[in-house]
PDB file of C-alpha atoms and ligand atoms in Angstrom:
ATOM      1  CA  UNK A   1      -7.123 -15.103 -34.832  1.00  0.00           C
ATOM      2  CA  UNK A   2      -4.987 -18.016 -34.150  1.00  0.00           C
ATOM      3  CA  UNK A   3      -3.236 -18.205 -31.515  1.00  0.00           C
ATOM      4  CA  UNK A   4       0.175 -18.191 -31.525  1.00  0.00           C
ATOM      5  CA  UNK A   5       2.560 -21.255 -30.751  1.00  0.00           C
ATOM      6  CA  UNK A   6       5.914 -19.921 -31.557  1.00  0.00           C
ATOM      7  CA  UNK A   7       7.265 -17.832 -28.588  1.00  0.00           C
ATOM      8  CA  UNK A   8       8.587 -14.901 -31.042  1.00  0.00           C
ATOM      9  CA  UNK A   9       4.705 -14.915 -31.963  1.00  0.00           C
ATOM     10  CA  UNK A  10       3.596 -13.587 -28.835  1.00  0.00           C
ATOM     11  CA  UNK A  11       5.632 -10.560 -28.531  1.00  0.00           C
ATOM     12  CA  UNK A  12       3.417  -7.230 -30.089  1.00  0.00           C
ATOM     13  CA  UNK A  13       5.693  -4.846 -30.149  1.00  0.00           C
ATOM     14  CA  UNK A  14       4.737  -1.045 -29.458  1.00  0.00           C
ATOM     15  CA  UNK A  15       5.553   1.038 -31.727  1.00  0.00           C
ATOM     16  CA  UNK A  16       5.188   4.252 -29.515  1.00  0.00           C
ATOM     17  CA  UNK A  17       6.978   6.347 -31.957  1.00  0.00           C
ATOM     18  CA  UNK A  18       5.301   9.594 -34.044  1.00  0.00           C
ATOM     19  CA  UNK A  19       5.990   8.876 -37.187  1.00  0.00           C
ATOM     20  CA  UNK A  20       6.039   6.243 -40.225  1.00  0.00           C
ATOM     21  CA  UNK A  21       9.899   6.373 -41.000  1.00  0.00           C
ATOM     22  CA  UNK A  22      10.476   6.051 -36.737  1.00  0.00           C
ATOM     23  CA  UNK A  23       8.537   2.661 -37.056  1.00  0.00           C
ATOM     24  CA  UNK A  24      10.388   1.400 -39.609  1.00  0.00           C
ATOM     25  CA  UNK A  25      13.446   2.126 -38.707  1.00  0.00           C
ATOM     26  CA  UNK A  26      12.519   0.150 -34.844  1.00  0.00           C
ATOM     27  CA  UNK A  27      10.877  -2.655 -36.881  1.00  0.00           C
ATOM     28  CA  UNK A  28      14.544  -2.629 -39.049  1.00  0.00           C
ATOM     29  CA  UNK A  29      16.309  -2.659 -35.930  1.00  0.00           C
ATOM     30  CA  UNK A  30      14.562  -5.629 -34.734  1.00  0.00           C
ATOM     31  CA  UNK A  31      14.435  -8.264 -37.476  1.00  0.00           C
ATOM     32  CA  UNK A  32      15.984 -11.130 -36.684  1.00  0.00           C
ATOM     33  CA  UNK A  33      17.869 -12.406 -39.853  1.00  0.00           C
ATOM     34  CA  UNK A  34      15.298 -10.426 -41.803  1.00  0.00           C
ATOM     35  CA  UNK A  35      12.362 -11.525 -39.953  1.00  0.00           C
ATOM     36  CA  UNK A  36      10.605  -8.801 -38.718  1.00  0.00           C
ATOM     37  CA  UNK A  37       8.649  -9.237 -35.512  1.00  0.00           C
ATOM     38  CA  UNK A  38       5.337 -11.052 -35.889  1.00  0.00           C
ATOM     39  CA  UNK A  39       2.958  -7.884 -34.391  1.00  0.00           C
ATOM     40  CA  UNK A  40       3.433  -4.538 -34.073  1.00  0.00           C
ATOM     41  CA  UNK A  41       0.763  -2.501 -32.183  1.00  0.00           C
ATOM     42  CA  UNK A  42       0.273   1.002 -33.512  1.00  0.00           C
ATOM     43  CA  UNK A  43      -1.732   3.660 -31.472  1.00  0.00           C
ATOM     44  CA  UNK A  44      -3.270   6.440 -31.067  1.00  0.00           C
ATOM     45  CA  UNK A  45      -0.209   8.633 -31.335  1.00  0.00           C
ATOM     46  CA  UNK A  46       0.946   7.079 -34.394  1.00  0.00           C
ATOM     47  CA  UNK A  47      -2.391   6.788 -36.038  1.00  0.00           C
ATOM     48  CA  UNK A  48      -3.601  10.030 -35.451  1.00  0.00           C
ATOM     49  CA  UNK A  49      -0.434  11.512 -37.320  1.00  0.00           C
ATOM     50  CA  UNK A  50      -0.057   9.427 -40.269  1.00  0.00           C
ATOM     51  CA  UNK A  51      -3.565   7.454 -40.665  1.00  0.00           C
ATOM     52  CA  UNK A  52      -3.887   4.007 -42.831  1.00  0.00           C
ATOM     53  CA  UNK A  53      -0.902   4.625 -44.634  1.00  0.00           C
ATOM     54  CA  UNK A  54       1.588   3.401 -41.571  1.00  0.00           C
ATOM     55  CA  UNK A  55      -0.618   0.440 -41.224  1.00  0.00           C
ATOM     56  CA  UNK A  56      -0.149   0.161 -44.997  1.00  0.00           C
ATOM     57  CA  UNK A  57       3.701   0.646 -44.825  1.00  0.00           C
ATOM     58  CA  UNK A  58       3.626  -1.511 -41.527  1.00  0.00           C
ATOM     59  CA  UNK A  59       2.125  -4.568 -43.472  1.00  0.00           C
ATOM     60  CA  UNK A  60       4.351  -4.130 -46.330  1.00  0.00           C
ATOM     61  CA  UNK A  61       7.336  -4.355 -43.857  1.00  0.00           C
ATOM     62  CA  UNK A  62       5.546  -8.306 -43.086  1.00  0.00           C
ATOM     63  CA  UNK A  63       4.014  -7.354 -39.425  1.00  0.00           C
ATOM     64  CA  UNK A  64       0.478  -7.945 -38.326  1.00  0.00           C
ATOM     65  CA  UNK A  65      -1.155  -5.287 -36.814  1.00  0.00           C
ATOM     66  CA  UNK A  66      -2.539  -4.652 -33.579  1.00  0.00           C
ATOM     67  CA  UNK A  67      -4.681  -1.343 -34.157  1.00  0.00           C
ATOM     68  CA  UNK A  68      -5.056   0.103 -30.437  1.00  0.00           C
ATOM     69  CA  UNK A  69      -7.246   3.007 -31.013  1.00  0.00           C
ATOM     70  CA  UNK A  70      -9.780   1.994 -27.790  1.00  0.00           C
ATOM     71  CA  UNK A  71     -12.987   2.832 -29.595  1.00  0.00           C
ATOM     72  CA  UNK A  72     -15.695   3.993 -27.346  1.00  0.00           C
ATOM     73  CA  UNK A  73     -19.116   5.684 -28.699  1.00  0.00           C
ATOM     74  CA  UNK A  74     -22.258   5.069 -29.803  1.00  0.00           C
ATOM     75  CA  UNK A  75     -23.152   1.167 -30.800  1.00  0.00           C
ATOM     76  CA  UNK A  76     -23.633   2.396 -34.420  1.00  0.00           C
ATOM     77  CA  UNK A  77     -20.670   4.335 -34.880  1.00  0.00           C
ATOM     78  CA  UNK A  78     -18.148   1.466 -32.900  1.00  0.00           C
ATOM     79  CA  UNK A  79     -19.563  -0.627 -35.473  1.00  0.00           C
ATOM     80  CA  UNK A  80     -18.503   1.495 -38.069  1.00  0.00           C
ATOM     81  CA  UNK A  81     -15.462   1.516 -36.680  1.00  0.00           C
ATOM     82  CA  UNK A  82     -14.847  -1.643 -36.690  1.00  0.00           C
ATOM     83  CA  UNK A  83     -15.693  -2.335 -40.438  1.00  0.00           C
ATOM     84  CA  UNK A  84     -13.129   0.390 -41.362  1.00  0.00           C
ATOM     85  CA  UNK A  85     -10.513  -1.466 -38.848  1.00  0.00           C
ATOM     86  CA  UNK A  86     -11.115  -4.359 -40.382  1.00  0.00           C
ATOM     87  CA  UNK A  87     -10.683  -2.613 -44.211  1.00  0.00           C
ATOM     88  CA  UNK A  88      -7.230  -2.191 -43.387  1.00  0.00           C
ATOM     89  CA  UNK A  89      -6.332  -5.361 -42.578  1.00  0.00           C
ATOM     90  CA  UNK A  90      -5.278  -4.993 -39.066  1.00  0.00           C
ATOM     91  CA  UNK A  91      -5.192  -8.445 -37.192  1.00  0.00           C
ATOM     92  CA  UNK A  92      -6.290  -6.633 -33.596  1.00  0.00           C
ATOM     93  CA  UNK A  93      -8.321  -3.580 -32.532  1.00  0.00           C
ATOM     94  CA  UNK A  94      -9.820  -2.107 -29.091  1.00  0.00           C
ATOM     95  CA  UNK A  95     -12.443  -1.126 -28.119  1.00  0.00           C
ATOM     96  CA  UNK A  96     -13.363   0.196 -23.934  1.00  0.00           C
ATOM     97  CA  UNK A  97     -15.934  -2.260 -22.349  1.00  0.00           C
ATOM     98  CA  UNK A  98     -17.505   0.820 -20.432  1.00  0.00           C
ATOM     99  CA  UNK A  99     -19.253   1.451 -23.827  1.00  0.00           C
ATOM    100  CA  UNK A 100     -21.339  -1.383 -22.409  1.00  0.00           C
ATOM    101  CA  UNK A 101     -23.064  -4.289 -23.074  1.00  0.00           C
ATOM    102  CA  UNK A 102     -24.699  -2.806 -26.443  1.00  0.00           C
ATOM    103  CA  UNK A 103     -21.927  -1.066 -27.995  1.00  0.00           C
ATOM    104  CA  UNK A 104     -19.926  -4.434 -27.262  1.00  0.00           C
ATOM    105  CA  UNK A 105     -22.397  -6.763 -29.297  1.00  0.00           C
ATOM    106  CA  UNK A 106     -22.274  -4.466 -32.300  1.00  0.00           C
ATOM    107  CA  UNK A 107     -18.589  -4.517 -32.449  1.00  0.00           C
ATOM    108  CA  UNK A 108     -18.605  -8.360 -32.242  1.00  0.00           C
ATOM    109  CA  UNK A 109     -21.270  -8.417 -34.906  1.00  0.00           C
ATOM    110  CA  UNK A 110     -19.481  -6.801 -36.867  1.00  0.00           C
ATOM    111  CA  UNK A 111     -16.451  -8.476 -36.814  1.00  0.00           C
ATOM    112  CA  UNK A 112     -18.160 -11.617 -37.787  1.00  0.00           C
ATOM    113  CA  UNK A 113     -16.911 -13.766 -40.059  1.00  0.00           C
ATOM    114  CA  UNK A 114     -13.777 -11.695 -40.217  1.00  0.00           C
ATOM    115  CA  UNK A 115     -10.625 -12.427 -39.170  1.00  0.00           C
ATOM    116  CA  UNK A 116      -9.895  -9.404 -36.523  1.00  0.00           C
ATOM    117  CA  UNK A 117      -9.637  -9.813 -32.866  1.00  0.00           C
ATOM    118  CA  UNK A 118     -11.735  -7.388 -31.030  1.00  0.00           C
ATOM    119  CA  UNK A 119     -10.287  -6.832 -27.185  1.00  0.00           C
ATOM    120  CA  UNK A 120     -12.020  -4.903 -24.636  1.00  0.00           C
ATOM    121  CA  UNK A 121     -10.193  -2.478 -22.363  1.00  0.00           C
ATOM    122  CA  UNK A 122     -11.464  -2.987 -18.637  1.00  0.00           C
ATOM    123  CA  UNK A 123      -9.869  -0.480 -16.332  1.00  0.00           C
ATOM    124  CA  UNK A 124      -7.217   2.111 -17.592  1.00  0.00           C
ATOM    125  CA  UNK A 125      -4.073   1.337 -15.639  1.00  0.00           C
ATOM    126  CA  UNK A 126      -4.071   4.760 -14.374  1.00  0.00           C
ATOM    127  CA  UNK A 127      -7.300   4.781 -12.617  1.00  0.00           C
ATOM    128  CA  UNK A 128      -6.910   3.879  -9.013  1.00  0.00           C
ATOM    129  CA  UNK A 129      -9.901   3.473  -7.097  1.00  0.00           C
ATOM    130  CA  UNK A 130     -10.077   7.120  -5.694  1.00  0.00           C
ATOM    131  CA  UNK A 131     -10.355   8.535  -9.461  1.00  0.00           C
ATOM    132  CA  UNK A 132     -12.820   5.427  -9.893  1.00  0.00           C
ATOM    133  CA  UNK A 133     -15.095   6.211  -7.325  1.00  0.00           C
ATOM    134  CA  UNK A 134     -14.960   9.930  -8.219  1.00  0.00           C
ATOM    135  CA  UNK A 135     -16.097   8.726 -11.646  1.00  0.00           C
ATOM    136  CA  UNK A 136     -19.063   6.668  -9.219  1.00  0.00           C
ATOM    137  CA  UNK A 137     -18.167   3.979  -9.223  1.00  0.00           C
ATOM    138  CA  UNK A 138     -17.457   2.488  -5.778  1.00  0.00           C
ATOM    139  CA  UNK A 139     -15.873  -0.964  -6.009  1.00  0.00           C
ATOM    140  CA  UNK A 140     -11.545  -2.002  -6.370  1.00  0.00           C
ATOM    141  CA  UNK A 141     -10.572  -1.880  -9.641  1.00  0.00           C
ATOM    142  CA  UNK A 142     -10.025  -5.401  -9.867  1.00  0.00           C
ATOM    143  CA  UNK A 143     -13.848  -5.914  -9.222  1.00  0.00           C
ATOM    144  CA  UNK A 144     -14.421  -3.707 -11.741  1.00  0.00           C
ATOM    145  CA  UNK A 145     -12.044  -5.439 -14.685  1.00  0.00           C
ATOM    146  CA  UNK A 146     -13.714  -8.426 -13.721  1.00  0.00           C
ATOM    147  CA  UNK A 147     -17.281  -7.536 -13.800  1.00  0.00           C
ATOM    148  CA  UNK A 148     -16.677  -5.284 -17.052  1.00  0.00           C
ATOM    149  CA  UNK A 149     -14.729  -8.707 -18.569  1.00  0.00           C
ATOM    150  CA  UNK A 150     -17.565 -10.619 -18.125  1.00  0.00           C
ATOM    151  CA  UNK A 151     -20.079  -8.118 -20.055  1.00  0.00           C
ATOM    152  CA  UNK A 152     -17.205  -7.945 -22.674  1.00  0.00           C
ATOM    153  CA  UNK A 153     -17.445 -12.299 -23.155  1.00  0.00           C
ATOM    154  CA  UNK A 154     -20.935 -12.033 -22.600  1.00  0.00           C
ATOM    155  CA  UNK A 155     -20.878  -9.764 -25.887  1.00  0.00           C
ATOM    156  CA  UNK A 156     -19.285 -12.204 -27.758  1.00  0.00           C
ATOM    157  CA  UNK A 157     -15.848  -9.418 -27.781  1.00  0.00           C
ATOM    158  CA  UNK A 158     -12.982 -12.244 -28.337  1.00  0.00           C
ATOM    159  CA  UNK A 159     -10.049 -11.097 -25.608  1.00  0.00           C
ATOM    160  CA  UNK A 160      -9.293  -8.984 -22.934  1.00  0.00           C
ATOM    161  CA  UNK A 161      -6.162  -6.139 -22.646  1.00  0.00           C
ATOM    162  CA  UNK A 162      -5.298  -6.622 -18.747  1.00  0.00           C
ATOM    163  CA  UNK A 163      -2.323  -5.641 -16.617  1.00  0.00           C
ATOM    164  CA  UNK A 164      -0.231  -8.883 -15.573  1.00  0.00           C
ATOM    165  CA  UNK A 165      -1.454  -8.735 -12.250  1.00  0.00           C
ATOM    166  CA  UNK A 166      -4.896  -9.719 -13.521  1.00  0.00           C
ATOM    167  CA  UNK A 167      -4.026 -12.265 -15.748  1.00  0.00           C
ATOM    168  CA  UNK A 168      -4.774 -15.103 -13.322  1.00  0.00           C
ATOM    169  CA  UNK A 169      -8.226 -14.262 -12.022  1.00  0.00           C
ATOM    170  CA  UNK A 170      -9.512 -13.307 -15.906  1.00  0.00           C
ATOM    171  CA  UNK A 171      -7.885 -17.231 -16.644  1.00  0.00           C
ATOM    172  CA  UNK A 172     -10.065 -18.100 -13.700  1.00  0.00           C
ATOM    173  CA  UNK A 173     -13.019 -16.790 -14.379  1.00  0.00           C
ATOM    174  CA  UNK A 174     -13.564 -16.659 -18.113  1.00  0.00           C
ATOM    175  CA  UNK A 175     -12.948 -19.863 -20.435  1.00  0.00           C
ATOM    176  CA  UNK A 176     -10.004 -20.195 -22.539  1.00  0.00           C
ATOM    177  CA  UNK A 177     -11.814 -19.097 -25.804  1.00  0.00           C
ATOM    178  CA  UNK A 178     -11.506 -15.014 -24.207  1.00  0.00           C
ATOM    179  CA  UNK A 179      -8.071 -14.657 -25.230  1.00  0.00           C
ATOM    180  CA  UNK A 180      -5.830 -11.987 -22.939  1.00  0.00           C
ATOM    181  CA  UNK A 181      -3.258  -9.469 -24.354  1.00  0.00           C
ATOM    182  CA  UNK A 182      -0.835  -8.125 -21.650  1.00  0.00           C
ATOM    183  CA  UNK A 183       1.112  -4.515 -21.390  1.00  0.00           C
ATOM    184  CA  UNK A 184       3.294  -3.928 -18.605  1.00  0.00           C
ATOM    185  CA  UNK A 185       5.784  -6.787 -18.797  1.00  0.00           C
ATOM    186  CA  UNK A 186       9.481  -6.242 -17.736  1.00  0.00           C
ATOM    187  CA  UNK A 187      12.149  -8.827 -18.470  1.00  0.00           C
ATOM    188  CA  UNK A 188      14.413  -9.007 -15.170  1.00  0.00           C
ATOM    189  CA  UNK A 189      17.576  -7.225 -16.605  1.00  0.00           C
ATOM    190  CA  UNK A 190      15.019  -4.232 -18.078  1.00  0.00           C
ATOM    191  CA  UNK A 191      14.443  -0.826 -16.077  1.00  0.00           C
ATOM    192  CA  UNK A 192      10.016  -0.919 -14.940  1.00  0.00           C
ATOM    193  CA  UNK A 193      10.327   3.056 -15.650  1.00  0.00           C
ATOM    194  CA  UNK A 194       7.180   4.122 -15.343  1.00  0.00           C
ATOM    195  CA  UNK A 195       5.066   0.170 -15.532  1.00  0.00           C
ATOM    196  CA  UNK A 196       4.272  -0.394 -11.188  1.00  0.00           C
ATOM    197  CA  UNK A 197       2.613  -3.630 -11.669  1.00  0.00           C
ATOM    198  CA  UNK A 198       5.056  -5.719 -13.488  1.00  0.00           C
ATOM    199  CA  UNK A 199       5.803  -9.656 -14.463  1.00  0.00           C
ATOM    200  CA  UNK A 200       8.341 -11.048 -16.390  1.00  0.00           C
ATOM    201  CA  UNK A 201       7.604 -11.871 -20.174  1.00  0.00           C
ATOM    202  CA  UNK A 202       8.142 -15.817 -18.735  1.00  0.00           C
ATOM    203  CA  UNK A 203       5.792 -15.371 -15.541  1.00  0.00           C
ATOM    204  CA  UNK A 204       2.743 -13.549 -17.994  1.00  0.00           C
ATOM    205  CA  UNK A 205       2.725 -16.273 -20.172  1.00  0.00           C
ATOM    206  CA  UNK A 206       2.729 -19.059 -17.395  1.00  0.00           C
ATOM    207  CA  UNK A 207      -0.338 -16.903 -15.911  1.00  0.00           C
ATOM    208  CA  UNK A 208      -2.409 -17.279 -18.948  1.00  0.00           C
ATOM    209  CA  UNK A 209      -1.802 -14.824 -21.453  1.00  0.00           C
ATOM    210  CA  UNK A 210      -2.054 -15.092 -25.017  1.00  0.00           C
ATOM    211  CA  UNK A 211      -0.197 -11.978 -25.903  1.00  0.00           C
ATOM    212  CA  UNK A 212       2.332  -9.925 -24.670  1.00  0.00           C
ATOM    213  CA  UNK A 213       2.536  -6.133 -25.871  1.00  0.00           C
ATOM    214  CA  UNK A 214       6.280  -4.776 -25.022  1.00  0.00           C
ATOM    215  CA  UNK A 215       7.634  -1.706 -25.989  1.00  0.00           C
ATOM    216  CA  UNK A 216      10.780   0.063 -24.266  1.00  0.00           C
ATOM    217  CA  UNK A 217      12.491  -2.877 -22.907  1.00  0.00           C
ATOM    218  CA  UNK A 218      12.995  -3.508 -27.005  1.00  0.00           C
ATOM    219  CA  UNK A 219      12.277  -0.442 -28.623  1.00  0.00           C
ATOM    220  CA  UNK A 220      14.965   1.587 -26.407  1.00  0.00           C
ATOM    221  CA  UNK A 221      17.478  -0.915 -25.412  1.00  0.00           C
ATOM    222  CA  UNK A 222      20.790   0.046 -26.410  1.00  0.00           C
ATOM    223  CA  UNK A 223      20.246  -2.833 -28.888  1.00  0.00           C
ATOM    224  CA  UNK A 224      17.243  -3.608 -29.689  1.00  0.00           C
ATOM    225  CA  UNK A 225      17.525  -7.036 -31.721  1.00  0.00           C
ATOM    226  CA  UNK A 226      19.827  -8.353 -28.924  1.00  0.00           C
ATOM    227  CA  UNK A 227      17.002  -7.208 -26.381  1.00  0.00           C
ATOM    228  CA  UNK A 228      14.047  -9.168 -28.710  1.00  0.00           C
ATOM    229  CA  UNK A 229      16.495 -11.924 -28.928  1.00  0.00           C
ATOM    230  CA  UNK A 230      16.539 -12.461 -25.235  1.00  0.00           C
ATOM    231  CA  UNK A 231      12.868 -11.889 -24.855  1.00  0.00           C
ATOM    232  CA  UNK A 232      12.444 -14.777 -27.248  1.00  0.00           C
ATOM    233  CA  UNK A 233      14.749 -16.945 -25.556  1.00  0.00           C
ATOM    234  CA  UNK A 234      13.275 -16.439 -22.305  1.00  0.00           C
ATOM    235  CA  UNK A 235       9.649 -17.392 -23.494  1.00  0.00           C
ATOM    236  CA  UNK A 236      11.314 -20.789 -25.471  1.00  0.00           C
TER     237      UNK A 236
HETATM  238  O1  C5P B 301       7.194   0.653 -23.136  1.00  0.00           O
HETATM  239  P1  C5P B 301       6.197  -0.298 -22.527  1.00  0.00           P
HETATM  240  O2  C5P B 301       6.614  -1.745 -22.597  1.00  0.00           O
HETATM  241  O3  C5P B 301       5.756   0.135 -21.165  1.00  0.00           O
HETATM  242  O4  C5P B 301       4.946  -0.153 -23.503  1.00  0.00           O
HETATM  243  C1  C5P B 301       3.760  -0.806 -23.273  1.00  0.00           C
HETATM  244  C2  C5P B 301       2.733  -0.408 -24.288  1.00  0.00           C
HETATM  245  O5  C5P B 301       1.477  -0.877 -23.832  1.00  0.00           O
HETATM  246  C3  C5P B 301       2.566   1.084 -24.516  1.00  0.00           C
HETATM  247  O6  C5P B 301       2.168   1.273 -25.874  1.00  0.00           O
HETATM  248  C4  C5P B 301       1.448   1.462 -23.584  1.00  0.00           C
HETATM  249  O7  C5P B 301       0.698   2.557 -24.021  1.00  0.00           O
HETATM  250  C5  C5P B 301       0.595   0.206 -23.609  1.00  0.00           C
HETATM  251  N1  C5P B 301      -0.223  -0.003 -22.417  1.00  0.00           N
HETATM  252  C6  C5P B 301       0.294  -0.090 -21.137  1.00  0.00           C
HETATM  253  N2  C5P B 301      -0.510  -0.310 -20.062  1.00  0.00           N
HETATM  254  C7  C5P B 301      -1.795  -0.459 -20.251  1.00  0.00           C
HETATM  255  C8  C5P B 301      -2.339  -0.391 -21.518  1.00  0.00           C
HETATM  256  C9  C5P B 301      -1.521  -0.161 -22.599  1.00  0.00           C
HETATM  257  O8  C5P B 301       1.487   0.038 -20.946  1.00  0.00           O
HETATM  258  N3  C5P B 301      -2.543  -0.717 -19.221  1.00  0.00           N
END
């Protein structure tokens, strides 16, 4: 996927919402002069209730699609997975690196010579490193993103989904080709609710991501194309 070079293309935004007609109304409430914003991420929630028809309507609205369904199985059925992703025309998809080195390599495969951008989910923001070590594994969680990163671009996956606060040391470890897709960004004058580690839309993309995926800073401001406009403006 190319990467984006006007700032309005790196906004995704979330559509956390349950149903087809509640996207389209946030992705109405967003255009900008009847541009509708370049992404739109649609996941699990959303999916699981209305299935390829609110990608379908989604696309027909004139938004990519960033499917974030976090596969994680069996190399042979990720692959799968990833053909049928790819069948509906969705621009990005997820998959969990702790499906390992195997599973990883089949996804990639079979993404080849398609135009879908497979990203691998290190370490679930919500895991802190007591539920990690309960889980056995014994190491920060940061050492853990890392090392799972680096079996995710040793798989040929193309990016990364990491929290702001690890933007910098995937930039520093990994070439530029592993592209990095960022959650968890708070423009100043919006409330962090329930996001901890937080940058600014501004300070993520300075860090070294590609992406940024923001969803009630927009999606529930009091006006939401006022909100995307100043998002914009702040990453021109
Ligand atoms: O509303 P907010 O801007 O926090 O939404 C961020 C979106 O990114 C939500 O869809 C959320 O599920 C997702 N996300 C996240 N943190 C992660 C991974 C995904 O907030 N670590």
């Amino acid at each position: 996927m190319k990467l984006p070079s006007r700032p309005q293309d790196k906004i995704i935004i979330a559509l956390d919402v349950p149903d087809t007609d509640g996207a389209l109304r946030l992705i109405d409430s967003i255009a900008d002069h009847g541009e509708p914003p370049a992404l739109c991420k649609i996941g699990l929630e959303l999916f699981t209730a209305e299935g390829p028809s609110v990608v379908k309507a989604v696309k027909a609205r004139g938004c990519e699609i960033f499917l974030d369904l976090k596969f994680h199985d069996i190399p042979n059925t990720v692959a799968h997975a990833i053909r049928s992703a790819a069948g509906l025309g969705v621009a990005m998809t997820t998959i969990h690196a702790v499906g390992g080195l195997v599973m990883m390599e089949a996804a990639a495969k079979a993404a080849e010579k398609m135009e879908l951008l497979i990203l691998a989910v290190t370490v679930l923001t919500s895991m802190d490193s007591d539920q990690l070590s309960a889980t056995g594994i014994n190491v920060e969680p940061k050492e853990q993103v890392l090392r799972l990163a680096g079996i995710a671009a040793k798989a040929g996956i193309g990016g990364i989904v990491c929290s702001p606060l690890e933007i910098s040391a995937i930039r520093e470890s990994f070439d530029e080709k592993l592209r990095i897709v960022t959650p968890g960004v708070r423009p100043i004058w919006a409330a962090a609710g329930d996001q901890k580690r937080v940058m600014t839309p501004a300070e993520a993309v300075a860090a070294g991501s590609d992406w940024l995926v923001i969803g009630r800073p927009i999606t529930a401001a009091e006006n939401p194309k006022e909100a995307y406009a100043k998002v914009v403006a702040e990453l021109s």
